[in-house]
Coordinates of C-alpha atoms and ligand atoms in Angstrom, one line a residue:
M138 CA 0.0 0.0 0.0
A139 CA 1.3 3.4 -0.9
Q140 CA 1.8 6.0 1.8
T141 CA -0.4 9.0 1.3
Y142 CA 0.2 12.7 1.8
D143 CA -1.5 15.9 0.7
V144 CA 1.8 17.4 -0.2
V145 CA 5.2 15.9 -0.9
V146 CA 8.1 18.4 -1.2
I147 CA 11.2 17.1 -2.9
G148 CA 14.2 19.0 -1.5
A149 CA 14.9 19.9 2.1
G150 CA 16.6 23.1 1.3
A151 CA 15.6 26.7 1.9
A152 CA 12.6 26.8 -0.4
G153 CA 11.4 23.2 0.3
L154 CA 11.5 23.6 4.2
M155 CA 9.7 27.0 4.0
C156 CA 7.0 25.6 1.7
A157 CA 6.6 22.5 3.9
L158 CA 6.1 24.4 7.1
T159 CA 3.7 26.8 5.5
A160 CA 1.6 24.0 4.0
G161 CA 1.7 22.2 7.3
Y162 CA 0.3 25.3 9.1
E163 CA -2.4 25.4 6.4
G164 CA -3.5 22.0 7.7
R165 CA -2.0 19.9 5.0
R166 CA -0.3 16.5 5.7
V167 CA 3.2 17.2 4.4
L168 CA 6.3 15.0 3.7
V169 CA 9.6 16.5 2.7
L170 CA 12.0 14.1 0.9
D171 CA 15.7 14.6 0.3
H172 CA 18.5 12.3 -0.9
A173 CA 21.1 14.1 1.3
N174 CA 21.9 13.0 4.9
K175 CA 21.2 16.5 6.3
A176 CA 18.6 19.1 5.6
G177 CA 19.6 22.6 4.5
K178 CA 23.3 21.9 3.6
K179 CA 23.6 25.0 1.5
I180 CA 22.1 27.2 4.2
L181 CA 24.9 25.9 6.5
M182 CA 27.7 26.7 4.1
S183 CA 26.2 30.0 2.9
G184 CA 27.5 33.5 3.7
G185 CA 30.9 32.1 4.8
G186 CA 29.0 29.9 7.4
R187 CA 26.9 32.8 8.7
C188 CA 24.1 32.8 6.1
N189 CA 23.2 36.1 4.5
F190 CA 19.6 35.1 4.9
T191 CA 17.9 38.2 3.3
N192 CA 18.4 41.6 1.8
L193 CA 16.3 44.5 3.0
A194 CA 16.4 46.0 -0.5
T195 CA 14.8 43.0 -2.2
G196 CA 13.0 43.9 -5.4
P197 CA 12.6 42.4 -8.8
E198 CA 15.5 44.6 -10.1
H199 CA 17.9 42.3 -8.2
F200 CA 16.9 39.2 -10.1
F201 CA 17.8 37.7 -13.5
S202 CA 15.1 35.8 -15.4
A203 CA 13.8 35.5 -19.0
N204 CA 10.5 36.4 -17.4
P205 CA 11.4 39.4 -15.2
H206 CA 7.9 40.0 -13.8
F207 CA 7.5 36.4 -12.6
C208 CA 9.1 37.0 -9.2
I209 CA 7.2 40.2 -8.3
S210 CA 4.1 38.7 -6.7
A211 CA 5.8 36.3 -4.3
L212 CA 8.4 38.8 -3.3
K213 CA 5.7 41.4 -2.5
R214 CA 3.7 39.0 -0.4
Y215 CA 6.6 37.6 1.7
T216 CA 9.1 40.4 2.4
P217 CA 12.5 40.5 4.1
G218 CA 10.6 42.0 7.1
H219 CA 8.5 38.8 7.4
F220 CA 11.6 36.6 7.5
V221 CA 13.3 38.9 10.0
E222 CA 10.2 38.6 12.2
L223 CA 10.5 34.8 12.1
V224 CA 14.2 34.9 12.8
E225 CA 13.7 37.2 15.8
R226 CA 10.8 35.1 17.1
H227 CA 13.4 32.3 17.3
G228 CA 15.8 34.6 19.1
I229 CA 18.5 34.3 16.4
E230 CA 20.9 37.2 16.6
H231 CA 21.8 38.9 13.3
V232 CA 23.9 41.7 11.9
E233 CA 23.7 44.0 8.9
K234 CA 27.2 43.3 7.5
A235 CA 26.8 45.6 4.5
P236 CA 23.8 47.9 3.7
G237 CA 20.7 45.7 3.6
Q238 CA 22.5 42.4 3.9
L239 CA 21.4 40.5 7.0
F240 CA 23.7 37.7 8.3
C241 CA 23.5 35.5 11.4
A242 CA 25.7 36.9 14.1
D243 CA 27.6 33.6 14.7
S244 CA 26.6 30.7 12.6
A245 CA 24.0 29.6 10.0
K246 CA 23.0 26.6 12.1
P247 CA 20.1 28.3 14.0
I248 CA 18.4 29.1 10.6
V249 CA 18.3 25.4 9.8
S250 CA 17.2 24.5 13.3
M251 CA 14.5 27.2 13.1
L252 CA 13.1 25.8 9.8
L253 CA 13.2 22.2 11.2
T254 CA 11.5 23.2 14.4
E255 CA 8.8 25.1 12.5
C256 CA 8.3 22.0 10.3
E257 CA 7.9 19.9 13.4
W258 CA 5.4 22.4 14.9
A259 CA 3.5 22.5 11.7
G260 CA 3.4 18.7 11.5
A261 CA 5.5 18.4 8.4
E262 CA 7.6 15.2 8.3
V263 CA 11.2 15.4 6.9
R264 CA 12.7 12.2 5.5
L265 CA 16.3 12.2 4.5
K266 CA 18.5 9.8 2.6
T267 CA 15.6 9.0 0.2
R268 CA 16.0 8.5 -3.5
I269 CA 13.2 9.3 -5.8
T270 CA 13.1 6.9 -8.7
S271 CA 10.0 8.1 -10.5
L272 CA 7.2 10.6 -10.5
E273 CA 4.0 10.0 -12.5
R274 CA 0.6 11.6 -12.7
R275 CA -2.0 9.5 -10.9
G276 CA -5.6 10.8 -11.2
E277 CA -5.8 14.3 -9.8
G278 CA -2.5 13.8 -7.9
M279 CA 0.9 12.2 -8.3
R280 CA 2.6 8.9 -7.5
L281 CA 6.2 8.7 -6.5
E282 CA 8.4 5.6 -6.3
T283 CA 11.2 6.1 -3.8
S284 CA 13.8 4.1 -1.9
S285 CA 11.4 4.3 1.0
G286 CA 8.4 2.9 -0.9
A287 CA 5.6 4.2 -3.1
I288 CA 3.9 7.5 -2.1
D289 CA 0.7 9.0 -3.4
A290 CA 0.5 12.8 -3.1
G291 CA -2.2 15.3 -3.7
A292 CA 0.6 17.6 -5.0
V293 CA 4.3 17.4 -5.4
V294 CA 6.6 20.5 -5.0
I295 CA 10.0 20.3 -6.7
A296 CA 12.4 22.3 -4.6
T297 CA 15.6 20.6 -5.6
G298 CA 17.6 23.8 -6.3
G299 CA 20.2 24.3 -9.0
L300 CA 23.5 22.7 -10.1
S301 CA 26.0 24.4 -8.0
I302 CA 28.2 22.4 -5.6
P303 CA 27.4 18.9 -6.6
T304 CA 29.3 17.6 -3.6
M305 CA 26.5 19.2 -1.4
G306 CA 23.8 17.1 -3.2
A307 CA 23.0 19.4 -6.1
T308 CA 21.4 17.6 -9.1
G309 CA 19.5 18.4 -12.3
F310 CA 16.5 16.5 -10.9
G311 CA 14.2 19.6 -11.2
Y312 CA 15.1 20.1 -14.8
D313 CA 14.5 16.4 -15.7
I314 CA 11.1 16.5 -14.1
A315 CA 10.2 19.7 -15.9
R316 CA 11.2 18.1 -19.2
Q317 CA 9.2 15.0 -18.4
F318 CA 6.1 17.1 -17.9
G319 CA 6.7 19.1 -21.1
L320 CA 8.1 22.3 -19.5
G321 CA 11.0 24.2 -21.0
V322 CA 14.4 24.6 -19.3
T323 CA 16.6 27.5 -20.2
D324 CA 20.3 27.2 -20.7
T325 CA 22.0 27.0 -17.3
R326 CA 25.3 28.5 -16.3
A327 CA 27.3 28.8 -13.1
A328 CA 27.0 32.2 -11.5
L329 CA 28.2 34.1 -8.5
V330 CA 31.4 32.3 -9.2
P331 CA 35.1 33.3 -9.2
F332 CA 36.9 33.9 -12.5
T333 CA 40.0 31.9 -13.6
L334 CA 42.8 33.6 -15.6
T335 CA 45.3 32.4 -18.2
S336 CA 49.0 31.8 -17.6
Q337 CA 50.6 35.2 -17.2
W338 CA 47.6 36.8 -15.4
R339 CA 47.1 33.6 -13.4
E340 CA 50.7 33.9 -12.1
R341 CA 50.3 37.5 -11.3
A342 CA 47.0 37.0 -9.5
A343 CA 48.5 34.0 -7.5
S344 CA 51.4 36.2 -6.4
L345 CA 48.8 38.6 -4.9
A346 CA 46.5 35.9 -3.5
G347 CA 44.6 37.3 -0.5
V348 CA 45.0 41.0 -1.5
S349 CA 41.7 42.8 -1.9
C350 CA 40.6 46.3 -2.9
S351 CA 37.4 48.2 -3.7
V352 CA 36.8 48.5 -7.4
T353 CA 34.1 49.2 -9.9
V354 CA 33.7 46.4 -12.5
E355 CA 31.7 46.6 -15.7
V356 CA 30.7 43.7 -18.0
G357 CA 27.8 43.5 -20.3
E358 CA 24.9 45.3 -18.6
G359 CA 26.4 44.8 -15.2
R360 CA 28.2 47.5 -13.2
Y361 CA 29.1 46.9 -9.5
R362 CA 31.1 48.8 -6.9
E363 CA 32.3 46.1 -4.5
P364 CA 35.6 44.6 -3.3
M365 CA 37.6 42.3 -5.5
L366 CA 40.0 39.7 -4.3
F367 CA 43.1 38.1 -6.0
T368 CA 43.2 34.3 -5.6
H369 CA 45.6 31.5 -6.6
R370 CA 43.5 30.8 -9.7
G371 CA 42.3 34.3 -10.7
V372 CA 40.0 36.9 -9.2
S373 CA 37.1 36.7 -6.8
G374 CA 35.4 38.8 -4.1
P375 CA 31.9 40.3 -4.4
A376 CA 32.7 42.5 -7.4
M377 CA 33.8 39.5 -9.5
L378 CA 31.0 37.2 -8.2
Q379 CA 28.4 39.8 -9.3
A380 CA 30.2 40.3 -12.6
S381 CA 30.1 36.5 -13.3
S382 CA 26.3 36.7 -13.7
H383 CA 26.7 39.0 -16.8
W384 CA 29.9 37.4 -18.2
Q385 CA 30.0 35.2 -21.3
P386 CA 33.2 33.4 -22.6
G387 CA 35.4 35.8 -24.6
M388 CA 34.2 38.9 -22.8
A389 CA 36.7 41.2 -20.9
L390 CA 36.0 42.8 -17.5
S391 CA 36.5 46.5 -17.4
I392 CA 37.9 47.2 -13.9
D393 CA 38.3 50.6 -12.3
L394 CA 41.0 50.0 -9.6
L395 CA 40.6 53.6 -8.2
P396 CA 36.9 54.4 -8.5
D397 CA 37.1 57.5 -6.3
I398 CA 40.1 59.0 -7.9
D399 CA 40.5 61.2 -11.1
V400 CA 43.8 59.5 -12.0
A401 CA 44.5 61.6 -15.1
G402 CA 43.8 64.8 -13.2
E403 CA 45.9 63.9 -10.1
L404 CA 48.9 62.7 -12.2
A405 CA 48.8 65.8 -14.4
T406 CA 48.9 68.0 -11.3
L407 CA 51.5 66.0 -9.4
R408 CA 53.9 65.9 -12.3
H409 CA 54.4 69.6 -11.5
E410 CA 53.7 69.7 -7.7
A411 CA 55.6 66.5 -6.6
P412 CA 57.9 65.7 -9.6
K413 CA 60.3 63.6 -7.5
R414 CA 57.7 61.3 -5.9
H415 CA 57.7 57.8 -7.5
V416 CA 54.6 56.5 -9.2
S417 CA 54.8 53.5 -6.9
T418 CA 54.8 55.7 -3.8
W419 CA 51.8 57.6 -5.1
L420 CA 49.9 54.4 -6.0
G421 CA 50.9 52.7 -2.7
E422 CA 49.0 55.4 -0.9
R423 CA 45.8 54.6 -2.8
L424 CA 45.9 50.8 -3.3
P425 CA 47.2 48.0 -1.0
K426 CA 51.0 48.2 -1.0
R427 CA 51.5 44.7 -2.6
L428 CA 49.1 45.4 -5.4
A429 CA 50.6 48.9 -6.0
Q430 CA 54.1 47.5 -6.2
A431 CA 53.1 44.6 -8.5
W432 CA 51.0 46.9 -10.7
C433 CA 54.0 49.3 -11.2
E434 CA 56.2 46.3 -12.1
W435 CA 53.6 45.1 -14.7
Q436 CA 53.6 48.7 -16.2
G437 CA 57.4 49.2 -16.0
V438 CA 57.1 52.4 -13.9
T439 CA 58.4 51.2 -10.5
E440 CA 61.3 53.7 -10.3
K441 CA 59.6 56.3 -12.4
P442 CA 59.3 59.8 -10.8
L443 CA 56.0 61.5 -11.4
G444 CA 57.8 64.5 -13.0
A445 CA 59.2 62.2 -15.7
L446 CA 55.8 61.0 -16.9
S447 CA 54.9 62.2 -20.4
K448 CA 51.4 63.2 -21.2
R449 CA 51.1 60.0 -23.2
E450 CA 52.2 57.9 -20.2
V451 CA 49.8 59.6 -17.9
S452 CA 47.0 58.8 -20.4
R453 CA 48.2 55.1 -20.6
L454 CA 48.4 54.7 -16.8
D455 CA 45.0 56.3 -16.4
G456 CA 43.6 53.8 -18.9
E457 CA 45.3 50.8 -17.1
L458 CA 44.0 51.9 -13.7
K459 CA 40.5 53.2 -14.6
R460 CA 39.6 50.8 -17.4
W461 CA 41.8 47.8 -16.9
Q462 CA 40.6 45.2 -19.4
L463 CA 40.9 41.7 -17.9
K464 CA 39.9 38.8 -19.9
P465 CA 39.0 35.7 -17.8
A466 CA 39.9 32.3 -19.1
G467 CA 36.6 31.0 -17.6
T468 CA 35.0 30.6 -14.2
E469 CA 35.6 28.0 -11.4
G470 CA 32.3 26.4 -12.5
W471 CA 29.8 24.4 -10.6
R472 CA 32.4 23.4 -8.0
T473 CA 32.3 26.8 -6.3
A474 CA 29.4 28.7 -7.9
E475 CA 26.8 30.0 -5.4
V476 CA 23.9 29.7 -7.9
T477 CA 22.7 28.6 -11.2
L478 CA 21.7 31.2 -13.7
G479 CA 18.6 29.9 -15.6
G480 CA 16.5 26.9 -14.9
V481 CA 12.9 25.8 -15.3
E482 CA 11.0 28.2 -17.6
T483 CA 8.4 30.2 -15.8
Q484 CA 6.0 31.0 -18.6
A485 CA 3.8 28.0 -17.9
I486 CA 4.0 28.4 -14.1
S487 CA 1.6 30.4 -11.9
S488 CA 3.5 33.2 -10.1
K489 CA 0.8 33.0 -7.4
T490 CA 0.7 29.3 -6.6
F491 CA 3.8 28.0 -8.5
A492 CA 1.6 25.3 -10.1
V493 CA 2.2 24.1 -13.6
E494 CA -0.5 25.4 -16.0
G495 CA -3.0 22.6 -16.5
L496 CA -1.3 20.4 -13.8
P497 CA -2.0 21.9 -10.4
A498 CA -0.6 18.8 -8.7
L499 CA 3.0 19.7 -9.8
R500 CA 4.8 22.8 -8.6
F501 CA 8.3 24.3 -8.8
I502 CA 9.9 26.7 -6.4
G503 CA 13.2 28.2 -5.4
E504 CA 16.4 28.1 -7.4
A505 CA 15.2 25.3 -9.7
L506 CA 13.2 28.0 -11.5
D507 CA 14.7 30.5 -14.0
V508 CA 14.9 33.2 -11.3
T509 CA 18.4 34.0 -10.0
G510 CA 19.3 36.8 -7.5
Q511 CA 22.3 39.0 -7.3
L512 CA 24.8 38.5 -4.5
G513 CA 23.7 39.7 -1.0
G514 CA 20.8 37.6 0.4
F515 CA 18.5 37.9 -2.6
N516 CA 18.6 34.2 -3.4
F517 CA 17.5 33.1 0.0
Q518 CA 14.7 35.7 0.0
W519 CA 13.5 34.2 -3.3
A520 CA 13.6 30.7 -1.7
W521 CA 11.6 31.9 1.3
A522 CA 9.1 33.9 -0.7
S523 CA 8.4 31.3 -3.4
G524 CA 8.2 28.6 -0.7
V525 CA 5.6 30.6 1.3
A526 CA 3.5 31.5 -1.7
C527 CA 3.4 27.9 -2.9
G528 CA 2.7 26.5 0.6
Q529 CA -0.1 29.0 1.3
S530 CA -1.9 27.9 -1.9
M531 CA -2.0 24.2 -1.1
Ligands
FDA7 P1 18.8 24.2 -2.1 O1 19.9 23.9 -3.0 O2 19.0 25.0 -0.9 O3 18.1 22.9 -1.7 C1 17.8 21.8 -2.7 C2 17.7 20.5 -1.9 O4 17.3 19.5 -2.8 C3 19.0 20.1 -1.3 O5 18.8 19.7 0.1 C4 19.4 18.8 -2.1 O6 20.0 17.8 -1.3 C5 18.0 18.4 -2.6 N1 18.1 17.6 -3.8 C6 18.7 17.9 -5.0 N2 18.5 16.9 -5.9 C7 17.8 16.0 -5.3 C8 17.3 14.7 -5.7 N3 17.5 14.3 -6.9 N4 16.5 14.0 -4.9 C9 16.3 14.5 -3.6 N5 16.7 15.6 -3.1 C10 17.5 16.4 -4.0 N6 22.2 32.8 -1.1 C11 21.9 33.9 -0.3 O7 20.9 34.5 -0.5 N7 22.8 34.3 0.7 C12 24.0 33.7 0.9 O8 24.7 34.0 1.9 C13 24.3 32.6 0.1 N8 25.5 32.0 0.2 C14 25.8 30.9 -0.6 C15 27.0 30.2 -0.5 C16 27.3 29.1 -1.2 C17 28.7 28.4 -1.1 C18 26.3 28.5 -2.1 C19 26.6 27.3 -2.8 C20 25.1 29.2 -2.2 C21 24.8 30.4 -1.5 N9 23.6 31.0 -1.7 C22 23.4 32.1 -0.9 C23 22.6 30.6 -2.6 C24 21.5 29.8 -1.8 O9 22.2 28.8 -1.0 C25 20.5 29.1 -2.8 O10 20.1 30.0 -3.7 C26 19.4 28.5 -2.0 O11 19.9 27.5 -1.1 C27 18.4 27.9 -3.0 O12 17.4 27.3 -2.2 P2 16.6 26.0 -2.8 O13 15.8 25.5 -1.7 O14 15.9 26.3 -4.0 O15 17.7 24.9 -3.1

């Protein structure tokens, strides 16, 4: 005999747990299934272990999707304020690390505990280490075959996330199910991911690994003022992670290493006012010393006094500092990406209930969908909001 539930949620991550507890409070009999041995693994590793669980500035302009209006309804109905209220009800201390970005004060663990406690209070059962081998339509509902037996469900919610960090349990399950039921899946790409560089630049970056500075980076339609970080493989830090969502192979990043400084103006003045000062001394007062030193070596101006710079050289240095063209070799890919850009197409999915058009027993939420946030807590806010909207409509 098959087990029966009103709602089966596949994926015990941020969106799945939120949906399950909401549907549970709506009086539904809910089961959450996950193949992993732990719920909310990505929550635990997020935000450097402290989970940037929301962003107070959440709005559709911070999301990428082929259907940019799709996210509006859910984000409006469940706001960052609602999640903060939940977090505070559970006594979880949090801090605003950067404007609008709320993180746990100590660790992400209490967020997962909070979600599991709420699931328990709402009567939603969470079953881990369970493989789903098939999902078929059965009457008005769905039939699942799993490693823990057959299950009949009034509705199934796919909350299996995207492809990033396969070692944490990420799979393309949501995309396979979407295709099985005739939905489209957009191209997917690793995003919020560090860039890798080719030989000469890779060596240069590696020699500066750990050095960071605040830059403005532009690529495609993206423009971000954030810190960048040199790594052993290339460049990372919030500026580069954000840029990766706009980058396509072959594109160069345009980096302003001194976004607050009129380099051409300053150098033109200092050529006369401080002619004996070295370029490296000037730059060392404006960039981290190691970076300033290395940059002057790359440009062959380490020993050059400002007074000896020609107008042409000033213009060249201005270009290299304000519009540095850096062409990544690629990205670190799914291994370290925070999110998947693209996913299940939303055209045939209700933005109110997250049900598939013509098949209300099948729903998709969270990162599995073609809705991807910028860096800064937006992706979790989408997971919470889509989970709540779907759970409330069960
Ligand atoms: P999520 O990936 O959380 O959950 C999916 C669940 O489905 C997992 O438990 C998985 O095991 C399960 N699953 C997958 N395939 C399955 C299958 N075939 N059968 C059964 N179960 C299956 N965002 C943010 O807003 N702030 C932040 O600080 C960070 N930081 C961050 C750091 C790192 C390192 C990563 C990788 C990601 C982030 N993110 C983030 C992004 C954020 O973690 C992500 O967008 C949400 O977790 C997505 O929530 P979902 O519930 O949709 O998927």
